[in-house]
Short mmCIF file of C-alpha atoms in Angstrom, two decimals:
data_model
loop_
_atom_site.label_atom_id
_atom_site.label_comp_id
_atom_site.label_asym_id
_atom_site.label_seq_id
_atom_site.Cartn_x
_atom_site.Cartn_y
_atom_site.Cartn_z
CA MET E 1 122.10 120.87 112.45
CA ALA E 2 122.71 124.91 112.72
CA ARG E 3 119.16 125.61 112.00
CA LYS E 4 117.63 124.47 114.95
CA CYS E 5 114.07 123.49 113.55
CA ASN E 6 113.41 120.21 114.61
CA VAL E 7 110.47 117.47 115.31
CA THR E 8 110.73 115.10 118.09
CA ILE E 9 108.74 111.85 117.72
CA ASN E 10 107.89 110.10 121.37
CA LEU E 11 107.76 106.45 120.06
CA GLY E 12 106.64 105.15 123.33
CA ALA E 13 103.76 107.74 123.67
CA ILE E 14 102.46 106.25 120.39
CA LYS E 15 102.52 102.82 121.78
CA LYS E 16 100.97 104.08 124.90
CA ASN E 17 98.35 105.73 122.95
CA TYR E 18 97.74 102.14 120.90
CA LEU E 19 97.34 100.47 123.87
CA TYR E 20 94.74 102.74 125.66
CA ALA E 21 92.84 102.58 122.49
CA LYS E 22 92.94 98.91 122.84
CA SER E 23 91.99 99.06 126.93
CA LEU E 24 88.91 101.07 125.62
CA SER E 25 87.72 98.12 123.26
CA PRO E 26 89.68 95.02 125.28
CA ASN E 27 87.66 92.14 123.32
CA ALA E 28 88.23 93.91 119.74
CA LYS E 29 91.54 93.81 117.45
CA ALA E 30 93.10 96.90 116.82
CA ILE E 31 94.35 98.14 113.31
CA ALA E 32 96.82 100.90 113.81
CA ILE E 33 96.28 103.33 111.12
CA ILE E 34 100.00 104.45 109.74
CA LYS E 35 99.16 105.76 106.23
CA ALA E 36 100.31 109.04 105.39
CA ASN E 37 103.80 108.24 106.73
CA ALA E 38 102.11 107.64 110.36
CA TYR E 39 100.39 111.07 109.86
CA GLY E 40 103.77 112.54 109.40
CA HIS E 41 105.47 110.36 112.16
CA GLY E 42 107.44 108.41 110.26
CA ALA E 43 105.65 104.97 109.22
CA ILE E 44 108.43 102.54 109.33
CA GLU E 45 109.79 103.97 113.04
CA VAL E 46 106.21 103.67 114.28
CA ALA E 47 105.29 100.43 112.70
CA ASN E 48 108.54 98.90 114.37
CA GLN E 49 107.48 100.21 117.82
CA LEU E 50 104.07 98.72 117.51
CA GLU E 51 105.34 95.45 115.57
CA ASP E 52 105.10 93.44 119.02
CA CYS E 53 101.77 94.39 119.82
CA ALA E 54 99.56 95.60 116.95
CA ASP E 55 96.97 93.16 115.43
CA CYS E 56 97.37 95.07 112.10
CA PHE E 57 98.51 97.89 110.35
CA GLY E 58 96.17 100.13 108.19
CA VAL E 59 97.48 102.03 105.02
CA ALA E 60 96.07 104.04 102.24
CA CYS E 61 97.65 102.51 99.27
CA ILE E 62 99.90 99.59 98.03
CA GLU E 63 103.49 101.67 98.13
CA GLU E 64 102.55 102.73 101.75
CA ALA E 65 102.21 98.71 102.59
CA ILE E 66 105.36 97.70 100.35
CA GLU E 67 107.59 100.54 102.58
CA ILE E 68 106.61 98.58 105.64
CA ARG E 69 107.14 95.17 104.36
CA ASP E 70 110.79 96.22 102.63
CA SER E 71 111.51 97.55 105.96
CA GLY E 72 111.42 94.20 107.34
CA ILE E 73 108.11 94.02 109.02
CA ASP E 74 106.40 90.59 107.83
CA LYS E 75 104.91 89.31 110.45
CA THR E 76 101.89 91.85 110.87
CA SER E 77 99.16 92.11 108.84
CA ILE E 78 98.55 95.02 106.58
CA LEU E 79 95.04 96.05 105.47
CA LEU E 80 94.87 98.14 102.05
CA MET E 81 92.07 100.57 103.07
CA GLU E 82 91.38 102.08 99.94
CA GLY E 83 91.98 98.66 98.12
CA ILE E 84 93.77 98.53 94.80
CA PHE E 85 93.54 101.13 92.29
CA GLU E 86 94.51 99.22 89.22
CA LEU E 87 94.75 95.58 87.74
CA SER E 88 98.60 95.54 87.87
CA GLU E 89 98.35 95.78 91.84
CA ILE E 90 96.68 92.55 92.00
CA SER E 91 99.56 90.25 92.02
CA LEU E 92 101.24 92.33 95.10
CA ILE E 93 98.42 91.33 97.54
CA GLU E 94 99.88 87.90 97.61
CA LYS E 95 103.45 88.48 97.38
CA TYR E 96 103.37 91.25 100.36
CA ASN E 97 100.71 88.91 102.18
CA LEU E 98 98.16 91.94 102.46
CA ILE E 99 94.37 92.02 103.38
CA VAL E 100 92.33 94.13 100.71
CA THR E 101 89.40 96.35 101.19
CA VAL E 102 86.82 95.83 98.15
CA CYS E 103 85.09 99.15 97.71
CA ASN E 104 83.65 99.27 94.53
CA SER E 105 82.50 96.61 91.65
CA GLN E 106 85.64 97.20 89.35
CA GLN E 107 87.92 96.08 92.44
CA LEU E 108 85.44 93.23 93.08
CA GLN E 109 85.81 92.02 89.62
CA TRP E 110 89.44 92.28 89.64
CA ILE E 111 89.41 89.92 92.80
CA LEU E 112 86.75 87.37 91.55
CA ASP E 113 88.93 87.09 88.37
CA ASN E 114 92.26 86.42 89.69
CA GLU E 115 93.72 83.05 90.81
CA PHE E 116 95.28 83.18 93.89
CA SER E 117 97.69 80.38 94.92
CA SER E 118 96.18 80.75 98.78
CA PRO E 119 92.78 82.23 99.48
CA ILE E 120 93.31 85.97 100.66
CA ASP E 121 91.62 87.84 103.51
CA VAL E 122 89.34 90.79 102.34
CA PHE E 123 87.49 93.65 104.07
CA VAL E 124 84.11 94.71 102.49
CA LYS E 125 83.28 98.35 102.86
CA TYR E 126 79.49 99.72 102.86
CA ASP E 127 78.83 103.54 102.77
CA SER E 128 76.51 103.94 105.42
CA GLY E 129 76.73 107.50 105.09
CA MET E 130 80.15 108.89 104.48
CA GLY E 131 79.58 109.26 100.86
CA ARG E 132 82.87 108.37 99.69
CA LEU E 133 83.90 104.43 98.98
CA GLY E 134 81.64 101.58 99.89
CA PHE E 135 78.79 99.67 98.32
CA GLN E 136 75.24 101.17 98.87
CA GLY E 137 71.91 98.93 99.06
CA ASP E 138 71.73 95.57 97.50
CA GLU E 139 75.26 95.87 95.51
CA PHE E 140 76.61 95.28 99.45
CA THR E 141 74.87 92.27 99.68
CA ASN E 142 75.75 91.02 96.34
CA ALA E 143 79.41 91.82 96.76
CA ILE E 144 79.51 89.61 100.00
CA ASN E 145 77.74 86.69 98.39
CA LEU E 146 80.14 86.91 95.37
CA LEU E 147 83.02 87.06 97.82
CA GLU E 148 81.62 83.97 99.90
CA GLU E 149 81.13 81.54 96.93
CA ASN E 150 84.41 82.21 95.63
CA LYS E 151 87.41 79.78 96.22
CA ASN E 152 89.95 82.50 96.16
CA ILE E 153 88.50 84.40 99.39
CA ASP E 154 89.20 83.20 102.98
CA ASN E 155 88.07 85.50 105.97
CA ILE E 156 85.72 88.50 105.08
CA THR E 157 85.13 91.19 107.45
CA LEU E 158 82.75 94.06 106.89
CA MET E 159 83.14 97.60 107.25
CA THR E 160 82.15 101.35 107.19
CA HIS E 161 83.21 104.89 108.26
CA PHE E 162 81.91 107.55 110.09
CA SER E 163 81.29 111.14 108.95
CA SER E 164 80.76 112.98 112.21
CA ALA E 165 81.81 110.75 115.08
CA ASP E 166 83.66 113.54 116.30
CA ASN E 167 80.43 115.27 117.29
CA LEU E 168 78.93 113.44 120.26
CA GLU E 169 75.90 115.55 119.70
CA ASP E 170 75.22 114.77 116.45
CA ALA E 171 72.87 111.93 115.83
CA THR E 172 74.50 110.76 112.60
CA THR E 173 76.85 108.42 113.87
CA ASN E 174 73.91 106.03 115.50
CA THR E 175 71.98 106.39 111.99
CA GLN E 176 75.12 105.27 110.29
CA ILE E 177 75.38 102.25 113.37
CA ASN E 178 71.82 101.50 112.44
CA ASP E 179 72.09 101.73 108.57
CA PHE E 180 75.03 99.35 108.66
CA ASN E 181 73.89 96.72 111.04
CA ASN E 182 70.50 96.82 108.95
CA ALA E 183 72.82 96.02 105.95
CA LEU E 184 74.42 92.94 106.95
CA PRO E 185 73.85 89.59 106.15
CA SER E 186 72.45 87.00 108.02
CA LYS E 187 75.35 85.31 108.25
CA ASN E 188 77.59 86.64 111.21
CA TYR E 189 80.75 88.38 109.88
CA PRO E 190 83.49 90.25 111.52
CA THR E 191 82.76 94.05 111.40
CA SER E 192 84.98 97.20 111.67
CA LEU E 193 83.29 100.75 112.31
CA ALA E 194 85.16 102.37 114.65
CA ASN E 195 87.55 105.25 114.27
CA SER E 196 89.29 107.33 116.68
CA ALA E 197 86.36 109.10 117.44
CA GLY E 198 84.39 106.03 117.40
CA ILE E 199 86.70 104.06 120.00
CA MET E 200 86.73 107.30 122.25
CA GLY E 201 82.85 108.46 122.02
CA TRP E 202 80.89 105.31 120.66
CA SER E 203 81.45 102.17 122.49
CA GLU E 204 78.34 100.70 120.81
CA SER E 205 80.69 101.09 117.69
CA HIS E 206 83.52 99.00 118.88
CA ASN E 207 82.98 95.43 117.33
CA ASN E 208 85.49 93.07 116.16
CA PHE E 209 87.85 95.38 114.92
CA ILE E 210 88.82 99.40 116.05
CA ARG E 211 90.86 101.44 113.88
CA PRO E 212 92.83 103.97 115.93
CA GLY E 213 94.13 107.00 113.82
CA ILE E 214 94.63 110.18 115.46
CA MET E 215 94.59 109.08 118.80
CA LEU E 216 97.61 107.30 118.62
CA TYR E 217 99.68 110.54 118.02
CA GLY E 218 98.22 112.16 121.10
CA SER E 219 95.51 114.25 119.51
CA SER E 220 92.03 114.11 120.16
CA PRO E 221 89.19 113.86 117.37
CA PHE E 222 86.99 115.92 119.57
CA SER E 223 86.62 119.58 119.30
CA ASP E 224 86.12 120.19 122.92
CA LYS E 225 89.56 118.39 123.89
CA SER E 226 87.86 116.73 126.71
CA HIS E 227 89.89 113.73 126.26
CA LEU E 228 93.37 115.16 125.98
CA ASP E 229 94.30 114.08 129.48
CA LYS E 230 93.75 110.10 128.37
CA LEU E 231 96.42 110.96 125.62
CA THR E 232 99.93 111.23 125.45
CA PRO E 233 101.38 113.70 122.78
CA ALA E 234 104.13 112.08 120.28
CA MET E 235 105.34 115.13 118.32
CA THR E 236 106.96 118.16 119.64
CA LEU E 237 107.68 120.92 117.15
CA SER E 238 110.64 123.25 117.99
CA SER E 239 112.86 126.03 116.80
CA ALA E 240 114.87 128.91 118.59
CA LEU E 241 115.25 132.48 118.45
CA ILE E 242 117.63 133.92 115.92
CA SER E 243 116.85 137.63 116.44
CA ILE E 244 115.33 139.89 119.45
CA LYS E 245 114.64 143.67 118.59
CA ASP E 246 112.82 146.41 120.51
CA PHE E 247 110.08 148.25 118.55
CA LYS E 248 108.01 151.26 119.80
CA ALA E 249 104.33 151.68 119.89
CA GLY E 250 102.68 151.60 116.28
CA GLN E 251 105.51 149.67 114.32
CA SER E 252 104.24 147.09 112.42
CA ILE E 253 105.72 143.69 112.12
CA GLY E 254 105.75 141.25 109.07
CA TYR E 255 103.99 141.17 105.78
CA GLY E 256 101.31 142.96 105.18
CA ASN E 257 101.73 145.16 108.55
CA ARG E 258 98.97 142.86 110.02
CA TYR E 259 100.26 143.67 113.46
CA ILE E 260 100.79 146.84 114.96
CA CYS E 261 102.62 147.25 118.40
CA LYS E 262 100.30 148.71 120.77
CA GLN E 263 103.03 149.54 123.09
CA ASN E 264 106.59 149.38 123.18
CA MET E 265 107.69 145.79 122.95
CA ILE E 266 110.10 142.98 122.27
CA ILE E 267 109.53 140.88 119.28
CA GLY E 268 111.74 137.77 118.66
CA VAL E 269 112.16 135.75 115.24
CA ALA E 270 112.10 132.08 115.40
CA ALA E 271 113.66 130.07 112.66
CA ILE E 272 110.20 128.06 111.28
CA GLY E 273 107.65 128.88 108.82
CA TYR E 274 105.40 127.40 106.19
CA ALA E 275 108.05 125.97 104.25
CA ASP E 276 108.68 123.90 107.14
CA GLY E 277 105.04 122.95 107.53
CA TYR E 278 103.96 125.29 110.08
CA PRO E 279 100.82 126.91 109.11
CA ARG E 280 100.70 130.26 107.32
CA SER E 281 96.81 130.54 108.35
CA ALA E 282 98.31 131.00 112.02
CA LYS E 283 96.51 134.00 113.99
CA ASP E 284 98.05 136.99 116.17
CA GLY E 285 97.72 135.12 119.32
CA THR E 286 98.89 131.57 118.40
CA PRO E 287 100.49 130.07 121.39
CA VAL E 288 104.25 129.14 121.60
CA TYR E 289 106.20 128.37 124.53
CA ILE E 290 109.43 129.78 125.43
CA ASN E 291 111.38 129.76 128.82
CA GLY E 292 108.92 128.15 130.86
CA VAL E 293 105.96 130.42 129.92
CA LYS E 294 103.47 130.80 126.89
CA SER E 295 103.78 133.47 124.59
CA LYS E 296 101.92 134.24 121.25
CA ILE E 297 102.66 134.78 117.38
CA ALA E 298 102.63 138.77 116.61
CA GLY E 299 102.57 139.17 112.67
CA LYS E 300 102.03 136.75 109.60
CA VAL E 301 103.86 133.76 109.21
CA SER E 302 106.45 133.92 106.43
CA MET E 303 108.39 131.13 104.61
CA ASP E 304 111.11 130.46 107.07
CA MET E 305 110.34 132.61 110.26
CA ILE E 306 107.75 133.46 112.59
CA THR E 307 107.56 136.81 114.86
CA ILE E 308 106.81 136.67 118.33
CA ASP E 309 105.74 138.72 121.06
CA LEU E 310 108.06 138.06 123.75
CA SER E 311 106.92 140.94 126.22
CA ASN E 312 106.24 138.20 129.09
CA VAL E 313 109.19 136.03 128.39
CA PRO E 314 111.52 135.91 131.20
CA SER E 315 115.25 137.19 129.83
CA PRO E 316 115.07 136.11 126.57
CA LYS E 317 118.05 135.55 124.35
CA ILE E 318 119.27 134.19 120.84
CA GLY E 319 119.18 130.82 121.01
CA ASP E 320 116.56 130.29 123.42
CA ARG E 321 114.40 127.14 122.50
CA VAL E 322 110.77 127.84 121.14
CA GLU E 323 108.40 125.14 121.23
CA LEU E 324 105.18 124.98 118.62
CA PHE E 325 103.15 122.29 120.11
CA GLY E 326 104.05 119.37 121.97
CA GLU E 327 104.73 118.66 125.62
CA ASN E 328 103.59 122.33 126.68
CA ILE E 329 101.09 123.11 124.04
CA ALA E 330 98.57 120.92 122.56
CA VAL E 331 98.62 120.66 118.87
CA ASP E 332 94.94 120.98 118.85
CA GLU E 333 95.22 124.50 120.55
CA VAL E 334 97.64 125.53 117.59
CA ALA E 335 95.21 124.09 114.98
CA GLU E 336 92.32 125.82 116.59
CA SER E 337 94.20 129.01 116.27
CA CYS E 338 95.04 128.32 112.31
CA ASN E 339 91.69 127.03 111.37
CA THR E 340 92.71 123.67 110.71
CA ILE E 341 92.60 120.23 112.52
CA SER E 342 95.92 118.41 113.80
CA TYR E 343 95.85 115.81 111.19
CA GLU E 344 96.64 118.63 108.54
CA ILE E 345 99.48 120.20 110.73
CA PHE E 346 101.14 116.41 111.53
CA THR E 347 101.22 115.71 107.74
CA LYS E 348 102.58 118.96 106.42
CA ILE E 349 105.92 118.77 108.45
CA THR E 350 108.46 119.01 105.47
CA ASN E 351 111.59 117.16 105.05
CA ARG E 352 113.51 120.40 105.86
CA VAL E 353 112.43 119.73 109.55
CA TYR E 354 115.16 117.64 111.36
CA LYS E 355 113.55 114.33 112.97
CA THR E 356 114.70 112.85 115.91
CA TYR E 357 113.27 109.67 117.70
CA VAL E 358 112.86 108.99 121.50
CA GLN E 359 111.43 106.31 123.75
#
């Protein structure tokens, strides 16, 4: 690997974060969310790491579930959080031993009309204010009743998803909790409300199943990042300096002449760019870490390279490691400088970046 652009995944950190989520809600089961290739961390590797402790895995689609099953993980339950997308997938629920979410009337009818060899477990989704998937009003109760009466159905769990739990000052989450509770039928079914923000900030939402997602990977769902000290970063993105040059005051750096040197400076080039998944939207001043100190980006991110102000970096030289985020710089800090969120940064790391796994 000559081009030293790589990402290191600390699997032990992911397990530690999962157990921390469990500790916040010790009476609940925890569905480890590993959709989108475990938020870019590697679904198979993460699932193998958590297999001995995870109560369930959560994925977005049947292809993600099959990938996990084909890797040899066959004992841990897998929840299809968006259900099935077409009728042809229904036979795969039983084949791969999956729990399916029922989100709309079409999915409901497919489930009701199918003959399973043994009853399956389902989650039924209620739209309490997210405005995406899920039943509303009487349709929710009707769906539950139809599933309850069907011989193909075993355990029924009721779920919803928060739209604003990452804002502790917003009353929306309390409104959603109350709306969900008011929509529940008289029979006492298990329920699932809490995503990462719900787990960390809204204890009243924990109930029977929690769903840790972004917190598994060491990133906080909250904008103030006050909870980061409780989480362990799992992904470290790094590269190396490939050029160091002196520039005079007034010279420009990078595309569009966005950065103009205010004084004589040393500028370094690191081998990473938006083709590797590093955000093109990174502002001048976005932090990087070199030789024990924080430095900053100077100039637009290009496809394969970034330019860095080395003025405060001790004895920089070609080949020096450049950390973009991870152990020394929180991904959330980088995300803020890029007007995005850590979820997007994690999931956009491309195959060109070499991945290594550590415990």
